[in-house]
Every structure is written in structure tokens, then in C-alpha cells.
Coordinates of C-alpha atoms and ligand atoms in Angstrom, one line a residue:
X442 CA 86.0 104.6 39.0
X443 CA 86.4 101.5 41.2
X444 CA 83.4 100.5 43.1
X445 CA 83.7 98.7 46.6
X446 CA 83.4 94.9 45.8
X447 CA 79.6 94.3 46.9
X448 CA 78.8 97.8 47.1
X449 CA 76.7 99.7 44.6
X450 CA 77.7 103.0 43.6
X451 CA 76.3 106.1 42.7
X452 CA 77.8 109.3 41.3
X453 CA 76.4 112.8 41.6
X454 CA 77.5 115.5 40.1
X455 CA 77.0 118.8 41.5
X456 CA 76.8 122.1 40.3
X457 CA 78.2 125.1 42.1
X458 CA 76.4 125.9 45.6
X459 CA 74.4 122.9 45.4
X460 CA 74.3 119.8 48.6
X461 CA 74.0 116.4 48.4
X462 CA 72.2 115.1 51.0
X463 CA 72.3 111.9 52.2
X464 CA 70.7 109.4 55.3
X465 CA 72.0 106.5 56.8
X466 CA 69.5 103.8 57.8
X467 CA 69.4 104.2 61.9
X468 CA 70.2 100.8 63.8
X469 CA 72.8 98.0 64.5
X470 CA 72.4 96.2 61.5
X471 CA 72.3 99.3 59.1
X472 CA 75.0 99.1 56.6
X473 CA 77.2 101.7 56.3
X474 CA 77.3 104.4 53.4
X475 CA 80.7 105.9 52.2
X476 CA 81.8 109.4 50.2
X477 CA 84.6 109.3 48.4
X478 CA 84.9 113.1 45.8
X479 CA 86.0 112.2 42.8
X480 CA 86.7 115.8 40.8
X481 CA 86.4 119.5 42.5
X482 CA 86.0 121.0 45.8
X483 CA 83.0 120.1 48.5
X484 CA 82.9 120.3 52.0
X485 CA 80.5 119.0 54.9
X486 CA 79.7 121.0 57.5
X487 CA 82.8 123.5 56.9
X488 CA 85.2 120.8 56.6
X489 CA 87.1 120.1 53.6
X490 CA 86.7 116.6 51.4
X491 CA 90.3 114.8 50.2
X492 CA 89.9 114.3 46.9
X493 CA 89.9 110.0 46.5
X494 CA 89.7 109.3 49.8
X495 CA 86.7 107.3 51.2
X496 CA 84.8 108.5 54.0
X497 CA 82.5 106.4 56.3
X498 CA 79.5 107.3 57.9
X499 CA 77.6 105.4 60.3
X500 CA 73.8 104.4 60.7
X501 CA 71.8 107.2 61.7
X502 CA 73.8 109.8 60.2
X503 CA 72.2 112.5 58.5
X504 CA 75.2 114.2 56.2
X505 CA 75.1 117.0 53.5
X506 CA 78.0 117.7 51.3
X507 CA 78.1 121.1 49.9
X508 CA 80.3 122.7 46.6
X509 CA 80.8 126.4 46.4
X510 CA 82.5 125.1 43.1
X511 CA 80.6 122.4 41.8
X512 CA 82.1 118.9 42.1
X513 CA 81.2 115.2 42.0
X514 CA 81.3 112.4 44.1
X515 CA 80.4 108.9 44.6
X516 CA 78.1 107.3 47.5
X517 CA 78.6 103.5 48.0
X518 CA 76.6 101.4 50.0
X519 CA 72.5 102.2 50.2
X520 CA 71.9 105.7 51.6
X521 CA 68.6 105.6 53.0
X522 CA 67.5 108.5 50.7
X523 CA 69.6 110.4 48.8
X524 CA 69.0 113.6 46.7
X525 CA 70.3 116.8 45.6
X526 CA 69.1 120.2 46.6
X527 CA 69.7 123.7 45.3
X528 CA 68.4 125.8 48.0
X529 CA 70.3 126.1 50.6
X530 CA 71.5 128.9 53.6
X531 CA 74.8 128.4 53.4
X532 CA 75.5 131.5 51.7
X533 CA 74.1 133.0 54.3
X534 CA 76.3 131.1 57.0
X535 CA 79.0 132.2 54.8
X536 CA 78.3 135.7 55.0
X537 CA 77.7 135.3 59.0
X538 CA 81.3 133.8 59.4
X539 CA 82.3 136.7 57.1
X540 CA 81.0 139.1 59.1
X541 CA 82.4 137.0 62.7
X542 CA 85.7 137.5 61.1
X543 CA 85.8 141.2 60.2
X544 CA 84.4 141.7 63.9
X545 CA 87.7 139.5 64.8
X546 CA 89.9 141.9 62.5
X547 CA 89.0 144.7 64.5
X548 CA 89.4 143.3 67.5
X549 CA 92.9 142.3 66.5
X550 CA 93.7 146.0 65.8
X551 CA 91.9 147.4 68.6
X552 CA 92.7 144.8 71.5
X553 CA 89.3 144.1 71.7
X554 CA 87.4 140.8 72.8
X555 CA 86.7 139.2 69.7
X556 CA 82.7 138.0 69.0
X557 CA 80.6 136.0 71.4
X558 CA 78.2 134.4 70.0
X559 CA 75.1 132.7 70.9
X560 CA 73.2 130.1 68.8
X561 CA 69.4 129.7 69.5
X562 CA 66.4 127.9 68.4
X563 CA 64.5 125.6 68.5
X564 CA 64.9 121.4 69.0
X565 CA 65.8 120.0 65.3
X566 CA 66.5 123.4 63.1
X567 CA 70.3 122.8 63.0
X568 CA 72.0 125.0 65.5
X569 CA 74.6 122.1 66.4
X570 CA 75.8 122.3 62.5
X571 CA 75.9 126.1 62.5
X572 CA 78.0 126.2 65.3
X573 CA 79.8 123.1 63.8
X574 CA 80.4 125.2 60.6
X575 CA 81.1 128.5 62.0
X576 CA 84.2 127.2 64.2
X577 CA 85.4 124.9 61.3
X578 CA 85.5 128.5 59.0
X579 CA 87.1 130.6 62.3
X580 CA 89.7 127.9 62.7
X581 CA 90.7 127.3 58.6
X582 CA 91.2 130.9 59.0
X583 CA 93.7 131.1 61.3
X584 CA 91.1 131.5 64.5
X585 CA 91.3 129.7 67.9
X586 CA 87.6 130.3 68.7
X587 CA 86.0 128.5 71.5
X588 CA 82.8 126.1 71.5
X589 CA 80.1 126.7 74.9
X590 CA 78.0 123.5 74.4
X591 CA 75.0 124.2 76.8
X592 CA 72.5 121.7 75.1
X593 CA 72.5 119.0 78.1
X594 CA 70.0 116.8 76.0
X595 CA 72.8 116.3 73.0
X596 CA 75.9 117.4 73.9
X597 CA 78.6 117.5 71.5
X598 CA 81.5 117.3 73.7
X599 CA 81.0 115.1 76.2
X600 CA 78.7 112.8 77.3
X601 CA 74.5 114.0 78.0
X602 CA 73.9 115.8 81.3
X603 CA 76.4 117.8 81.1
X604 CA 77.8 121.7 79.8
X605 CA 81.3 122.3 78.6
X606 CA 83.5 124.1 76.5
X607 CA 86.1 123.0 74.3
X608 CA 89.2 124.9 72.7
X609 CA 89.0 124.3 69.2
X610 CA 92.3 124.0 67.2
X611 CA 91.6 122.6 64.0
X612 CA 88.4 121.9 61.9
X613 CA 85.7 119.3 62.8
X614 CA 86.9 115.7 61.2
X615 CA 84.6 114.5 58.3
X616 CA 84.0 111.7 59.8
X617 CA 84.1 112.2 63.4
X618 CA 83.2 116.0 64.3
X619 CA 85.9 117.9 67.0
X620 CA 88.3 116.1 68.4
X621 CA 87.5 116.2 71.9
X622 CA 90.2 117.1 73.7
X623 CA 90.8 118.6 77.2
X624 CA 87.3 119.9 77.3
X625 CA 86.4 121.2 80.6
X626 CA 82.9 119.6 81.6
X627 CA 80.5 120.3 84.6
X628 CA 77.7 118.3 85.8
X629 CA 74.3 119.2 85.5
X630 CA 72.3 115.7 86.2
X631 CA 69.5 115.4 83.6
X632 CA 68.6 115.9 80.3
X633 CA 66.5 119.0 80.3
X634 CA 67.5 122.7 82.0
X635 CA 64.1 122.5 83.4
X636 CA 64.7 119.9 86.3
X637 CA 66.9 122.1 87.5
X638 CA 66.9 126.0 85.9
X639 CA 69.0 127.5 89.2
X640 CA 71.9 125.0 88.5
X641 CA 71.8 125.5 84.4
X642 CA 72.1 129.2 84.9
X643 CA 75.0 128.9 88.1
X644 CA 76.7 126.9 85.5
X645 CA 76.3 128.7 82.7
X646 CA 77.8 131.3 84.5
X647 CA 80.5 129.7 86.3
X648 CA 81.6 128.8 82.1
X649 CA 81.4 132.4 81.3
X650 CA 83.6 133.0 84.4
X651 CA 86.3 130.6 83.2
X652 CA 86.4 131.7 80.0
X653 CA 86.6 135.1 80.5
X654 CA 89.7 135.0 82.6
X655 CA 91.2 132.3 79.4
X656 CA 90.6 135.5 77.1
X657 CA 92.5 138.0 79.9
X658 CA 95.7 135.6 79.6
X659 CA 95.0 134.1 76.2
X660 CA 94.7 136.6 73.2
X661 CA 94.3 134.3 70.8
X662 CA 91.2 132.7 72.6
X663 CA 90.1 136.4 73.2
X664 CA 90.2 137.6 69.2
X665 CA 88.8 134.2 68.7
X666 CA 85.8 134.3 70.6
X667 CA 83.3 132.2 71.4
X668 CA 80.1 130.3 69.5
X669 CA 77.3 128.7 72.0
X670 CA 75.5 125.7 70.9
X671 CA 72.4 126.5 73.6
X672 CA 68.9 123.5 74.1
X673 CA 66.4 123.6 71.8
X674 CA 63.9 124.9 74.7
X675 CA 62.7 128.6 74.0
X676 CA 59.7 129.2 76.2
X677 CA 59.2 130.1 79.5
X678 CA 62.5 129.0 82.2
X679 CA 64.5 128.1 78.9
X680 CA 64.1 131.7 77.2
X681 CA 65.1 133.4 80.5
X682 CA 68.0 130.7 80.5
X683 CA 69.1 132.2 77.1
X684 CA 68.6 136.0 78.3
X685 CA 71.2 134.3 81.3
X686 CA 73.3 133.2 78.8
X687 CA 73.8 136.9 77.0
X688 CA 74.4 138.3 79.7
X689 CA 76.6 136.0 81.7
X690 CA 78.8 136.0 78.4
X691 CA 78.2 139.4 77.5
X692 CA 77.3 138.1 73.8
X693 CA 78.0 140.2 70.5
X694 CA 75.6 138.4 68.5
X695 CA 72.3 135.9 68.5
X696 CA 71.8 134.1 65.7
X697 CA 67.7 132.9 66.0
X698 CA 67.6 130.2 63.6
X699 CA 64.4 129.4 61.9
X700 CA 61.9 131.3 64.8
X701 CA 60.5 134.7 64.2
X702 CA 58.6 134.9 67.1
X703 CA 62.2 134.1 69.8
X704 CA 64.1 136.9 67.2
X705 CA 61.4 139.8 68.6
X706 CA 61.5 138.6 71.9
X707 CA 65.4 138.7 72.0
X708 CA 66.0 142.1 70.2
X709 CA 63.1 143.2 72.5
X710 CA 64.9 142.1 75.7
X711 CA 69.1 142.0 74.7
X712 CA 70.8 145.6 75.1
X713 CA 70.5 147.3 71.8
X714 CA 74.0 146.5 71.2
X715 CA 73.5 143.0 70.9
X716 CA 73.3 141.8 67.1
X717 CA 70.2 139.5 67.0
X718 CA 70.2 137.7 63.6
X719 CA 67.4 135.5 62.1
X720 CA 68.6 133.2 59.8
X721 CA 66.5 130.4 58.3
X722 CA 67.1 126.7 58.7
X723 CA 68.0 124.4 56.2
X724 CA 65.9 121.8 54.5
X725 CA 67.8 119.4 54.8
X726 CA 67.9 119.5 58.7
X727 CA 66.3 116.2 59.6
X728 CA 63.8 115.7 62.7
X729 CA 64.6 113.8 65.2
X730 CA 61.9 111.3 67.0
X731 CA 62.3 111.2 71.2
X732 CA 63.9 107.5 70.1
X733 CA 66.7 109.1 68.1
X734 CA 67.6 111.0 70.7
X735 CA 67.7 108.6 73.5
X736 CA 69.4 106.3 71.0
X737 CA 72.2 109.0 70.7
X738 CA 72.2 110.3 74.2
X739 CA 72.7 106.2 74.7
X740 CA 75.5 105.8 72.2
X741 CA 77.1 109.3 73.7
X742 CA 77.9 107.1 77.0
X743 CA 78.9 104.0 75.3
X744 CA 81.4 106.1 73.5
X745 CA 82.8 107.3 76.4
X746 CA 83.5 104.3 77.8
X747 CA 84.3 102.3 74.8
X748 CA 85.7 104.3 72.2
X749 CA 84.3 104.6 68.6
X750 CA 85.3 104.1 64.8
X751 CA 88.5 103.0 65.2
X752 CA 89.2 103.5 68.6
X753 CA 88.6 101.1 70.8
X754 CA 88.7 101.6 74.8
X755 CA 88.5 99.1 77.6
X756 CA 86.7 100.4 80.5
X757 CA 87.5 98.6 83.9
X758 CA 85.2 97.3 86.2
X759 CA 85.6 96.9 90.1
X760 CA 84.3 97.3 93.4
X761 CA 84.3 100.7 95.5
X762 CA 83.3 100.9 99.2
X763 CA 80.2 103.0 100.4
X764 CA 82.2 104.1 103.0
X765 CA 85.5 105.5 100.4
X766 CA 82.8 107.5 98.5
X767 CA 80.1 110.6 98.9
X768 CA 77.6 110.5 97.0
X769 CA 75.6 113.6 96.2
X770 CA 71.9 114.9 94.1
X771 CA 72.5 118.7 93.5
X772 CA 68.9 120.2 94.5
X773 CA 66.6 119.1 97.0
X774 CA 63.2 118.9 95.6
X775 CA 61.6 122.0 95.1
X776 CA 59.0 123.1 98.8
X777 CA 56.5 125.5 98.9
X778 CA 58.0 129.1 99.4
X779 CA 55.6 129.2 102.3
X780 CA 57.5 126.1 104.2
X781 CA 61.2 127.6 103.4
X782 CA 63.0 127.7 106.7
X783 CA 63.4 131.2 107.7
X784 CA 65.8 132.8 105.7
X785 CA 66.4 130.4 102.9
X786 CA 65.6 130.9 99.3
X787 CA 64.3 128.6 96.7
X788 CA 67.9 129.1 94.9
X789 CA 69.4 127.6 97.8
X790 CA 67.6 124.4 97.9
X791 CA 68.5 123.8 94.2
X792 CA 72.1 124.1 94.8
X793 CA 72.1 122.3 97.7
X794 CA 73.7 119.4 97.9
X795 CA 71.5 116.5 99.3
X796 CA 73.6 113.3 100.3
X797 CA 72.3 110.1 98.8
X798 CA 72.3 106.7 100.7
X799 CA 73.3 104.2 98.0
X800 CA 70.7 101.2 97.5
X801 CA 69.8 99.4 95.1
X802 CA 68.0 102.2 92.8
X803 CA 71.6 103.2 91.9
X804 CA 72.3 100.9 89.4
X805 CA 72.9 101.8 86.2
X806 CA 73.1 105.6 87.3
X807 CA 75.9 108.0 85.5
X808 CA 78.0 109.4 88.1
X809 CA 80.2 112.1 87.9
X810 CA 83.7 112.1 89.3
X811 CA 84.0 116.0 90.7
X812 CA 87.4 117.4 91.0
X813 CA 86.9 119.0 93.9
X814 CA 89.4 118.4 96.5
X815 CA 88.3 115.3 99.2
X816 CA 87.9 116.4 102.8
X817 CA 85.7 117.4 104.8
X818 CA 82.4 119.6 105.4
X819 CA 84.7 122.8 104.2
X820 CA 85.1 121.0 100.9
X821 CA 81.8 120.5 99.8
X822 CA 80.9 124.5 99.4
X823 CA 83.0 124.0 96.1
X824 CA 81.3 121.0 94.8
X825 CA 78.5 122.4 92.5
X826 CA 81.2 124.9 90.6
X827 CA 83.8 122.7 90.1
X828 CA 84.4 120.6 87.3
X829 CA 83.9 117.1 86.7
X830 CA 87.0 114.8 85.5
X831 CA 85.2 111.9 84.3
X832 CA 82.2 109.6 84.5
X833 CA 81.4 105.9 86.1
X834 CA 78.2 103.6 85.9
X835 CA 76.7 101.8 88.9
X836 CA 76.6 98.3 87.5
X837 CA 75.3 96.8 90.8
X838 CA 74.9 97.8 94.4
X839 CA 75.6 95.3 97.2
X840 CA 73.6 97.1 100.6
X841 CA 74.6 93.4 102.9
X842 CA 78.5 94.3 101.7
X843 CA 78.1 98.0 101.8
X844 CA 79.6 97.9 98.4
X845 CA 78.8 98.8 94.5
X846 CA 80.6 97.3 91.5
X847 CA 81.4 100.3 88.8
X848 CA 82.6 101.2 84.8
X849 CA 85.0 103.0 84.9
X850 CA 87.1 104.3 82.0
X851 CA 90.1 104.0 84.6
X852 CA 91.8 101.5 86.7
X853 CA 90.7 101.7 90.7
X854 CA 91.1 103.9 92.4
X855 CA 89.1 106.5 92.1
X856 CA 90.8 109.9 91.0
X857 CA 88.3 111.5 93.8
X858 CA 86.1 110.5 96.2
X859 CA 83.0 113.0 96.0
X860 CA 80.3 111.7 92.9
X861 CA 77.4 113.6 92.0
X862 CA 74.8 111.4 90.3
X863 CA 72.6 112.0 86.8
X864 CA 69.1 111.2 86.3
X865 CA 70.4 109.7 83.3
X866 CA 71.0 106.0 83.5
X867 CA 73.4 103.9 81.2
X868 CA 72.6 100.0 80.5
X869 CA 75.7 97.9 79.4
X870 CA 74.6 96.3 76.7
X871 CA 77.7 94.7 75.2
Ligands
LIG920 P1 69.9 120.9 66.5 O1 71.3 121.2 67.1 O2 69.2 122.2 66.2 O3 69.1 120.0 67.3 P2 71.5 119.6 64.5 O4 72.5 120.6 64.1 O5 72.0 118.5 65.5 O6 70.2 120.2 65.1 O7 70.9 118.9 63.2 C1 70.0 117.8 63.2 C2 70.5 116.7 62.2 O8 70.3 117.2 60.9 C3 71.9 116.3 62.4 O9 71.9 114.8 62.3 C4 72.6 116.9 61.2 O10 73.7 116.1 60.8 C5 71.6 117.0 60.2 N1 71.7 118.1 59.2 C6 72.0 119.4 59.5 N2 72.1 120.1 58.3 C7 71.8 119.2 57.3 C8 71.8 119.4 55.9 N3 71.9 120.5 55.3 N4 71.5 118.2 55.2 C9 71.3 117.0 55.8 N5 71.4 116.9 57.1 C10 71.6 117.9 57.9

């Protein structure tokens, strides 16, 4: 073999249903590691390797390549560990996408829905690379199946305070997971369900809603199905969130990874024709410090606006009026039931739509562009349930000029006037 000039190399050689496993050093100056198979079959994360072709990854990624065949390859560059491992789940994923399809099968012949299903667990136990793998299997088999990202602390789609779904076509890149496009994306505002559990389960809902009436006209996205990528939070609000979720998508099957305890609970509360599955998590499923995931929630927006790997965007940056804008928190803080005006509900005050008087606290805030039509007072019932169609940054707010400077991944104007504004908060470092 040829090694990279500069780069050491190391070749593994696998033996049938074994992983390599491999970490990138996290951080800017973290050099880069590369894959390149050099005889057999692997894949990573349900996607199939070229055979001599060189594959980056970046720092911080945590990467397993698996052989049902055996194989070898060659790492170049300085993994931050590196090792081998025999004992892995995957056959067990295998068998779970086995059994997905033959429920597909069957809807085929019996115009049926195909399955829904719903991945659960807790933070760090892998359920983004199980959904990962089981859409990359449905789709190499012929399958348009559909992915329901509801984890608004790491979202796969789009960027972090956010749900969506997104058609998938063809199997995640190597390199670069799903290609992202089309997605349909609402705003949620924050991080966690639990600053707002009302407006995760409205919108949970309002996905099931749109995809349900996709499978009516669509029967490949019907037979295909659906896999749910849900937040790592299982107690309390964020279990009845996932009982929401079943029911709002009418789900097949649960797969619990890796929690015994959230398996009972769910084939105790689920109808009894729900399939609730524990499967175990793999070992090489790497924790997560709150850092990592501020530091990815972080690079989630910079992608957005600036592209990534090889892509490069230029964002534009200008100034928009106070008054051409409305600017909106969905959910007014929470009152005592006791000081509720007369014939209002708790459930209506987190829905609400409370305007917000920009100052100078809006800087750096992620704002997100609704698509709901502009107009007046009429227009503003539709605001929570519609979806977004993209995201600007306050760089700076001028209160003498009455006007704020944004990044926007568009030329001015504005697509639409009403924003709704995230907790979350986006420094432009570059
Ligand atoms: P969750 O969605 O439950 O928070 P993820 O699916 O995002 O967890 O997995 C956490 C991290 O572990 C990811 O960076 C992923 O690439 C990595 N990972 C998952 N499975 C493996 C594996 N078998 N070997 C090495 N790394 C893995």
C-alpha cells in the first residue's frame, strides 16, 4: 500500500462481524484521520465502504467500521484511540431491520401502512446510529422510509432547537451522514423539551399530522414508514412526551435501547399491539461531556450558515428594520393555575405567542424565519404550526436607529416577516 506522505499508517485486519473503532481528537487543531478498505466488504453505520477510496473524518468523530465478511483497512493520520472489538449488536440491528422489512412486505401485499417506529433511550446509548443504520438498510433495499428527528438538543437534520423530518432517498454518506434535503423543520426554541413540554408535544403532533396525510398520497412513503430519533430524556414530562409520541404516530414498534427499567414502563403503558423491543447498546457508543455537545450544537449552526467539508457557503449580512419585522417567544412564562384569567389553561399560555421588543439582549439570538403568511392579527393563529424556512442571527441591535444587523444564509430581503426567537444563541467566530 501507499501511505499519505507525512501520515503514518495502520492496517487492521478484521475478521468476519468484527468493528473497528476509531476516535478523532475533538478541536480546531486536531488532525484529521482517514479510512481507506483495502480488500473485502465493511460498512459504517449501514453504509457501504468503496473499496480504495479514502475517506475523511473530522475531529471529534467517533466512527466504527463493521465487516459481516471480514475485511481490512488502513487508518492514516493519529486516531485518538483505535482498537478492534468482537462484541457487538449489530446482528441484532440486523435482525430488527429484517424484521422492519417483512412488516414492509406485508404491508405491500395488504395495502397497509408500513412500520412506525420509535427509537428511545437514554442521552449517549446510540439511538441516532440506530436510526442512522436502520434507514441506510430500508433505503439499500429498495425503501423510501422517512426520518422524525425529535431530539432538539442534537438534531440530525437541521440545526438545534428544532424537530423535522426528512424523506430519505438514498443511504447516509460515509463521510457526511443524510443529505439534507428539503427537510421540513419547525421551531421549538431551546434545547431541552422541558422548557416547553406543551409546544414539544403540539409539534410532535402537528409532524405526525403531515406525515400521515404524505403516506395517504405517497405509497411508497406509506410501505416505507417511519424511524423516530426521540431526546435522550426518559423521566417524568419526557416519558409522557414519548407515550405522546406513540400515539400521535400511532407507532408499530419501540425499540428501548440499553434501559430495562423505560422497556416495562412502555410495554406497561403502549396498547398491547405496540412491539416494545429492548435491545442493548453498543460498546463502542462514546459519552458525550455537556462541552461536546455545546461544541456540536455550536458547529450545527455554523454549518448552516457556512457550509462544511467541501462546501463552502457565504452567508450575507445586512440590516432589517424593527418596524418590517415581528418578533415573537412561543410561551409566556408559566403562572400559578390559581392566577389564570378566567377561562384560560396552562396549555394556552405555552402556545401563546408573546411579542418581543427587540433590545439589545437579542444579539446573537437564532431566529427562525416562519412561513406563515405576513398580515395581520388573523395570521398569527397559524404561527406555532407552521413550518420554519430558515434561520438568521442577530449580530447587533441598534435601539437609537430602531434597527438590527443579521446572518443570513440569503440575500435581503427577508422571505417573511414574522421570526420566532431560540433560547439558543450563535457567536460568529470566524
Ligand atoms: P445518542 O443519539 O443516543 O445520543 P449517538 O447515536 O449520537 O447517541 O452516538 C453517540 C456517539 O457514538 C456518536 O458520535 C457516534 O458516532 C458514536 N458511535 C455510535 N456507535 C458507535 C460504535 N459502534 N463505535 C464507535 N462509535 C460509535
Amino acid at each position: 500500500d501507499v501511505p499519505v506522505p507525512g501520515k503514518a499508517s495502520t492496517r487492521f485486519d478484521l475478521e468476519k462481524e468484527t468493528e473497528l473503532r476509531f476516535e478523532v481528537e475533538a478541536g480546531e487543531a486536531a488532525e484529521q484521520v482517514e479510512l481507506e478498505l483495502l480488500t473485502g466488504m465493511a460498512e459504517v453505520f449501514g453504509s457501504e465502504l468503496n473499496r480504495n477510496k479514502k475517506y475523511t473524518f473530522g475531529p471529534g468523530s467517533k466512527i466504527a467500521v463493521f465487516t459481516w465478511q471480514g475485511c481490512s483497512v488502513n487508518l492514516y493520520g493519529k486516531p485518538e484511540v483505535a482498537y478492534v472489538s468482537k462484541d457487538t449488536p449489530m446482528l441484532l440491528y440486523l435482525n430488527t431491520h429484517a424484521a422492519l422489512e417483512q412488516m414492509r412486505k406485508q404491508a405491500e401485499r395488504d395495502n397497509e401502512r408500513g412500520p412506525r417506529v420509535m427509537v428511545v433511550g437514554p442521552t449517549d446509548v446510540g439511538k441516532s446510529t440506530v436510526c442512522r443504520l436502520l434507514l441506510s438498510y430500508a433505503v439499500r433495499v429498495g425503501r423510501r422510509p422517512t426520518l422524525v428527528e425529535l431530539d432538539v438538543g442534537q438534531s440530525g437534520v437541521s440545526v438545534p432547537g428544532t424537530v423535522s423530518a426528512l424523506c430519505i432517498e438514498r443511504p447516509a454518506d460515509v463521510e457526511e451522514g443524510f443529505s439534507v434535503q428539503a427537510p421540513l423543520v419547525y421551531h421549538f426554541g431551546s434545547t431541552t423539551p422541558g422548557t416547553n413540554i406543551k409546544l414539544y408535544n403540539k409539534l410532535t403532533s402537528c409532524l405526525a399530522d403531515v406525515f400521515s396525510r404524505r403516506c395517504e398520497v405517497n405509497r411508497k412513503a406509506s410501505v416505507g414508514g417511519c424511524i423516530i430519533n426521540t431526546c435522550g430524556w426518559v423521566k417524568g414530562s419526557g416519558y409522557q412526551a414519548l407515550v405522546h409520541c406513540a400515539s400521535a404516530f400511532e407507532v408499530d414498534v419501540v425499540l428501548v435501547l440499553d434501559h430495562e427499567r423505560l422497556y416495562n414502563e412502555l410495554k406497561r403503558d403502549l396498547p398491547h399491539f405496540v412491539r416494545v423491543v429492548l435491545l442493548p447498546k453498543s460498546g463502542g457508543v462514546v459519552e458525550r461531556s455537556k462541552e461536546c455537545r455545546r461544541d456540536t450544537r455550536d458547529e450545527k449552526i455554523r454549518e448552516y450558515f457556512y457550509g462544511f467539508r467541501g462546501v463552502t457557503f457565504y452567508p450575507f449580512s445586512y440590516e432589517v428594520r424593527f418596524s418590517d419585522v415581528r418578533i415573537y417567544k412561543i410561551g409566556a412564562p408559566s403562572i400559578p393555575d390559581s392566577c389564570l384569567p378566567l377561562g384560560m389553561s396552562q396549555d394556552d399560555t405555552q402556545l401563546k405567542l408573546v411579542p418581543v421588543t427587540p433590545g439589545r439582549d437579542l444579539t446573537y439570538h437564532v431566529l427562525s424565519v416562519s412561513s406563515a403568511e405576513d398580515g395581520e392579527e388573523g395570521a398569527r393563529k397559524g404561527i406555532v404550526e407552521s413550518p420554519v424556512c430558515g434561520f438568521i442571527v442577530v449580530t447587533n441591535v441598534d435601539t437609537q436607529t430602531q434597527v438590527m444587523k443579521v446572518l443570513s444564509p440569503a440575500p435581503r430581503p427577508l422571505p417573511r416577516h414574522t421570526l420566532l426567537i431560540m433560547d439558543i444563541r450563535f457567536m460568529d467566530m470566524k
